[in-house]
Structures are given as C-alpha cells and as structure tokens.
Amino acid sequence: MALLSAGYRVAVNGVREADALGNLLQDLNGEAPGRVMYVQGDIGRADHREGMLRRIEREFGSLNVLVNNAGVAPRERNDLLDLSEHSYDRVMDTNLKGPFLLTQAVAKSMLCSRRAHPDFAATIINIGSISATVASISRGQYCLSKAGMGMMTQLFATRLAPEGIGVYELRPGIIRTDMTSGVTEKYDKLIAEGLTLQPRWGLPEDVGRAVASLVRGDFAYSPGQVIHIDGGLTLPRL
C-alpha cells in the first residue's frame, strides 16, 4: 500500500492460489487500477523464483525495488534440543535461502539496468526481525534465519553500494500480522507490562512507511543500515 501510494507498480508474491486471497487483489487494484499483480510461487524453489521473475519482467519490465518480506515461523514451537531437520529446512528455505538467491538474481538485473541507464533507481530492502539478536529457544531456526539475513544485508550492501544500489534492513518487533495472531494474548500482556517503550502493538503501516522512506532515498548515504521498527523493545534499559 505504501509503495502504491508512492506511485509504484507492485508485484505481490505468495504461495497461496490467487483465489485464496479473498478481496485483497481486488481492493489493491481498486486503489491503483492496473498497477498490482499477484505472482504465486515458493521462493525457496529455484524454478518458482525464475518463473516469478520472468513473469514480472514480462508484465512490468525492470525491477527498481525488491522487498524481501517472505517469512514463515515454525509450525510448532519446540525445545531447541528437539528441533527437527525438516522444520529447520522449511524455515531456512523461505526466510534465508530463498531471499538470498532471489536477491542475487534481482541484483544482476538491476546492475544491467543501471549500466544501460545510469539514472535507473534501484533499492533492496530486507525485512528482518528483532529475532536476529533476541534469542528465543523455542524457535531457534527462525532466529538463525533472521540473524543470517542481517549478514546477508551487509554482504549485498558491500557489493552493491559502489554500483549505486542501496541495500537496507528493517527489523520489526511485535507487529500485528497473521504470524502473531496466535500469540495475541501473550503479547498483549507483555506490552502492558512494559515490553516496549511505546505501549502498543506495531502495525504493518509502521513497516510500510519505513519501506517508502528508504525507496524514496531518504537514507541514500546509509548503505547496509538496520532500522528497528520495534517500539523501543530492543533499547537497553535499567
């Protein structure tokens, strides 16, 4: 929504069939007719990533912005010592391997566009998590995936900044989304007890505004930087 408001055309990726999205695409296209497309695919799979990029380039042309927002939580929270290999692979494929390889492919395309047109604007934004530094032993694979994304941000920023491509990371805290819907009561209580400096849940709009600011170029001289969208949760306190 933030990118549409800024005038961008937006390709939305997800694993669900388009019919399972309800009125989402209709509502988005109502706000921006012809500027939204849905691209189904599992970014953990090479053939899906390649097909997704081919379709986007066919419909919209070159990509100016990549927002790596795909993420899954473990289906079950277990003791770290009982973490299964299957669960580890599922989370890491979606949260780290897929975004890394997708970024690699998109970065190559962006470099070609910039070399042909030096004024071509290109930005990559990774949506990480405070779990990159806040340990949660009941979902270790998720923490590892987000810690890996932190280094991924640094690596691509180091490689691409000299080429004029900005790479940044946002680290949301407790955001009201589908992923947190099952732990609402837990975090309602923790927030009321002072978990965050701002006594409220984060909202998707909080993340969207930060994405729009980065894409707009407000932090053009800050390659590889991490912006916390967490209401002050990770601020050290006594």
Coordinates of C-alpha atoms in Angstrom, one line a residue:
M1 CA 0.0 0.0 0.0
A2 CA 2.8 2.4 0.8
L3 CA 4.6 1.7 -2.5
L4 CA 1.3 2.1 -4.4
S5 CA 0.7 5.4 -2.7
A6 CA 4.2 6.4 -3.9
G7 CA 3.3 5.7 -7.5
Y8 CA 4.9 2.3 -7.9
R9 CA 3.6 -0.7 -9.7
V10 CA 3.7 -3.6 -7.3
A11 CA 4.1 -7.4 -7.9
V12 CA 3.0 -9.3 -4.8
N13 CA 4.4 -12.8 -4.3
G14 CA 2.8 -15.5 -2.1
V15 CA 2.4 -19.3 -2.0
R16 CA -1.4 -19.3 -2.0
E17 CA -3.6 -19.6 -5.0
A18 CA -5.0 -16.2 -6.1
D19 CA -8.5 -17.4 -5.3
A20 CA -7.4 -17.9 -1.6
L21 CA -6.5 -14.2 -1.2
G22 CA -10.1 -13.1 -0.8
N23 CA -10.7 -9.5 -1.9
L24 CA -7.1 -8.4 -1.3
L25 CA -6.1 -8.0 -5.0
Q26 CA -9.5 -6.5 -5.9
D27 CA -9.1 -3.9 -3.2
L28 CA -5.5 -3.1 -4.1
N29 CA -6.4 -2.7 -7.8
G30 CA -9.3 -0.6 -6.7
E31 CA -6.8 1.8 -5.2
A32 CA -4.4 1.5 -8.1
P33 CA -6.0 0.0 -11.2
G34 CA -3.6 -2.0 -13.4
R35 CA -0.6 -1.4 -11.0
V36 CA -0.9 -4.6 -9.0
M37 CA -0.2 -8.1 -10.0
Y38 CA 0.0 -11.3 -8.0
V39 CA 2.8 -13.8 -8.6
Q40 CA 2.3 -17.2 -7.0
G41 CA 5.4 -19.1 -6.1
D42 CA 7.6 -20.6 -3.3
I43 CA 10.8 -18.5 -3.2
G44 CA 12.5 -21.5 -1.6
R45 CA 12.4 -23.2 -5.0
A46 CA 14.7 -22.2 -7.9
D47 CA 12.1 -22.9 -10.6
H48 CA 9.5 -20.8 -8.8
R49 CA 11.9 -17.9 -8.4
E50 CA 12.9 -18.0 -12.0
G51 CA 9.3 -18.2 -13.2
M52 CA 8.2 -15.4 -10.9
L53 CA 10.9 -13.0 -12.2
R54 CA 10.2 -13.9 -15.9
R55 CA 6.5 -13.0 -15.4
I56 CA 7.3 -9.8 -13.6
E57 CA 9.7 -8.6 -16.2
R58 CA 7.2 -9.6 -18.9
E59 CA 4.4 -7.6 -17.3
F60 CA 6.2 -4.7 -15.7
G61 CA 9.7 -4.6 -17.1
S62 CA 12.8 -3.9 -15.0
L63 CA 12.6 -4.1 -11.2
N64 CA 13.5 -1.0 -9.3
V65 CA 12.7 -2.3 -5.9
L66 CA 12.9 -5.6 -4.2
V67 CA 11.4 -6.0 -0.7
N68 CA 12.3 -9.4 0.8
N69 CA 9.3 -9.8 3.1
A70 CA 8.7 -13.6 2.7
G71 CA 8.8 -15.3 6.1
V72 CA 7.4 -18.3 8.0
A73 CA 7.5 -19.2 11.7
P74 CA 8.0 -22.8 12.8
R75 CA 4.7 -24.7 12.7
E76 CA 5.4 -25.9 16.2
R77 CA 7.5 -24.3 19.0
N78 CA 9.7 -26.9 20.5
D79 CA 12.7 -27.1 22.8
L80 CA 15.9 -26.2 20.9
L81 CA 17.2 -29.7 21.6
D82 CA 14.2 -31.2 19.8
L83 CA 14.3 -29.0 16.7
S84 CA 13.9 -31.3 13.7
E85 CA 15.9 -31.1 10.5
H86 CA 12.6 -30.8 8.5
S87 CA 11.5 -27.8 10.4
Y88 CA 14.9 -26.2 10.2
D89 CA 15.0 -26.6 6.4
R90 CA 11.5 -25.3 5.9
V91 CA 12.1 -22.1 7.8
M92 CA 15.6 -21.5 6.4
D93 CA 14.5 -22.2 2.8
T94 CA 11.8 -19.5 3.0
N95 CA 13.4 -17.0 5.3
L96 CA 17.0 -17.0 4.2
K97 CA 18.0 -19.2 1.2
G98 CA 15.1 -18.0 -1.0
P99 CA 15.6 -14.3 -0.3
F100 CA 19.4 -14.7 -0.7
L101 CA 19.1 -16.3 -4.2
L102 CA 16.3 -14.1 -5.2
T103 CA 18.3 -11.0 -4.3
Q104 CA 21.3 -12.4 -6.2
A105 CA 19.1 -12.7 -9.4
V106 CA 17.4 -9.3 -9.0
A107 CA 20.7 -7.6 -8.2
K108 CA 22.2 -8.8 -11.5
S109 CA 19.1 -7.5 -13.3
M110 CA 19.4 -4.1 -11.5
L111 CA 23.1 -3.9 -12.4
C112 CA 22.3 -4.4 -16.1
S113 CA 19.6 -1.7 -15.9
R114 CA 21.9 0.8 -14.2
R115 CA 24.8 0.2 -16.7
A116 CA 22.4 0.8 -19.5
H117 CA 20.7 3.8 -17.8
P118 CA 22.9 5.4 -15.1
D119 CA 19.9 7.2 -13.6
F120 CA 18.0 3.9 -13.1
A121 CA 16.9 3.9 -9.4
A122 CA 17.4 0.6 -7.5
T123 CA 16.8 -0.4 -3.9
I124 CA 16.8 -3.7 -2.0
I125 CA 15.1 -3.9 1.4
N126 CA 15.3 -6.9 3.7
I127 CA 12.6 -7.3 6.3
G128 CA 14.4 -9.0 9.2
S129 CA 13.3 -9.2 12.8
I130 CA 14.4 -8.4 16.3
S131 CA 14.9 -12.2 16.5
A132 CA 18.2 -11.6 14.7
T133 CA 19.6 -10.6 18.2
V134 CA 16.9 -11.6 20.7
A135 CA 17.2 -15.3 21.5
S136 CA 14.1 -17.4 21.5
I137 CA 15.0 -21.0 22.2
S138 CA 11.5 -22.4 21.2
R139 CA 12.0 -21.2 17.6
G140 CA 15.8 -21.3 17.1
Q141 CA 15.5 -21.8 13.4
Y142 CA 13.6 -18.6 13.0
C143 CA 16.2 -16.7 15.0
L144 CA 19.0 -18.2 12.9
S145 CA 17.3 -17.3 9.7
K146 CA 16.9 -13.6 10.7
A147 CA 20.5 -13.4 12.0
G148 CA 21.6 -14.7 8.7
M149 CA 19.5 -12.1 6.9
G150 CA 21.5 -9.5 8.9
M151 CA 24.7 -10.6 7.4
M152 CA 23.0 -11.0 4.0
T153 CA 22.2 -7.3 4.2
Q154 CA 25.8 -6.4 5.0
L155 CA 27.1 -8.6 2.2
F156 CA 24.9 -7.2 -0.5
A157 CA 25.3 -3.6 0.7
T158 CA 29.1 -4.0 0.5
R159 CA 28.8 -5.5 -3.0
L160 CA 26.2 -3.1 -4.4
A161 CA 26.7 0.3 -2.8
P162 CA 29.6 1.1 -5.2
E163 CA 27.3 0.3 -8.1
G164 CA 24.7 2.8 -6.8
I165 CA 22.2 0.2 -5.4
G166 CA 21.1 0.8 -1.8
V167 CA 20.6 -2.2 0.4
Y168 CA 18.9 -1.9 3.8
E169 CA 17.3 -3.9 6.6
L170 CA 14.2 -3.3 8.7
R171 CA 13.9 -5.2 11.9
P172 CA 10.3 -5.2 13.1
G173 CA 9.3 -6.2 16.6
I174 CA 5.9 -7.2 17.7
I175 CA 3.7 -6.5 14.6
R176 CA 0.1 -7.3 14.4
T177 CA 0.0 -9.8 11.4
D178 CA -1.2 -13.3 10.6
M179 CA 2.1 -14.6 12.1
T180 CA 1.4 -13.2 15.5
S181 CA -2.4 -13.8 15.6
G182 CA -1.9 -17.0 17.6
V183 CA 0.0 -15.2 20.4
T184 CA -2.1 -12.1 20.8
E185 CA -2.9 -12.7 24.4
K186 CA 0.7 -13.3 25.3
Y187 CA 2.0 -10.1 23.8
D188 CA -1.0 -8.1 25.0
K189 CA 0.1 -8.9 28.5
L190 CA 3.9 -8.3 27.8
I191 CA 3.2 -5.0 26.2
A192 CA 1.0 -3.9 29.1
E193 CA 3.9 -4.9 31.4
G194 CA 6.4 -2.7 29.6
L195 CA 7.9 -4.9 27.0
T196 CA 8.0 -2.0 24.6
L197 CA 8.7 1.7 25.3
Q198 CA 5.6 2.6 23.2
P199 CA 2.7 0.7 24.8
R200 CA 1.2 -0.7 21.7
W201 CA 1.5 -3.3 19.0
G202 CA 3.4 -2.4 15.8
L203 CA 1.3 -2.2 12.7
P204 CA 2.0 -3.2 9.1
E205 CA 1.7 0.5 8.3
D206 CA 4.7 1.3 10.5
V207 CA 6.8 -1.0 8.4
G208 CA 5.3 0.3 5.1
R209 CA 6.2 3.9 6.0
A210 CA 9.8 2.9 6.6
V211 CA 9.9 1.0 3.2
A212 CA 8.6 4.0 1.4
S213 CA 11.2 6.3 3.1
L214 CA 14.1 4.0 2.0
V215 CA 12.8 3.7 -1.5
R216 CA 12.3 7.5 -1.7
G217 CA 16.0 7.9 -1.0
D218 CA 15.8 9.5 2.4
F219 CA 18.7 7.4 3.6
A220 CA 20.8 7.4 0.4
Y221 CA 24.1 7.8 2.3
S222 CA 23.4 4.9 4.8
P223 CA 24.2 1.7 2.9
G224 CA 23.6 -1.5 4.8
Q225 CA 22.0 0.1 7.8
V226 CA 19.4 -1.5 10.1
I227 CA 16.3 0.3 11.2
H228 CA 14.4 -1.1 14.1
I229 CA 10.6 -0.9 13.9
D230 CA 10.0 -2.2 17.4
G231 CA 8.5 0.5 19.6
G232 CA 11.8 0.6 21.6
L233 CA 11.7 -3.1 22.5
T234 CA 15.4 -3.7 21.9
L235 CA 16.6 -0.5 23.6
P236 CA 18.8 -1.5 26.6
R237 CA 17.2 -0.3 29.9
L238 CA 17.9 -0.5 33.6

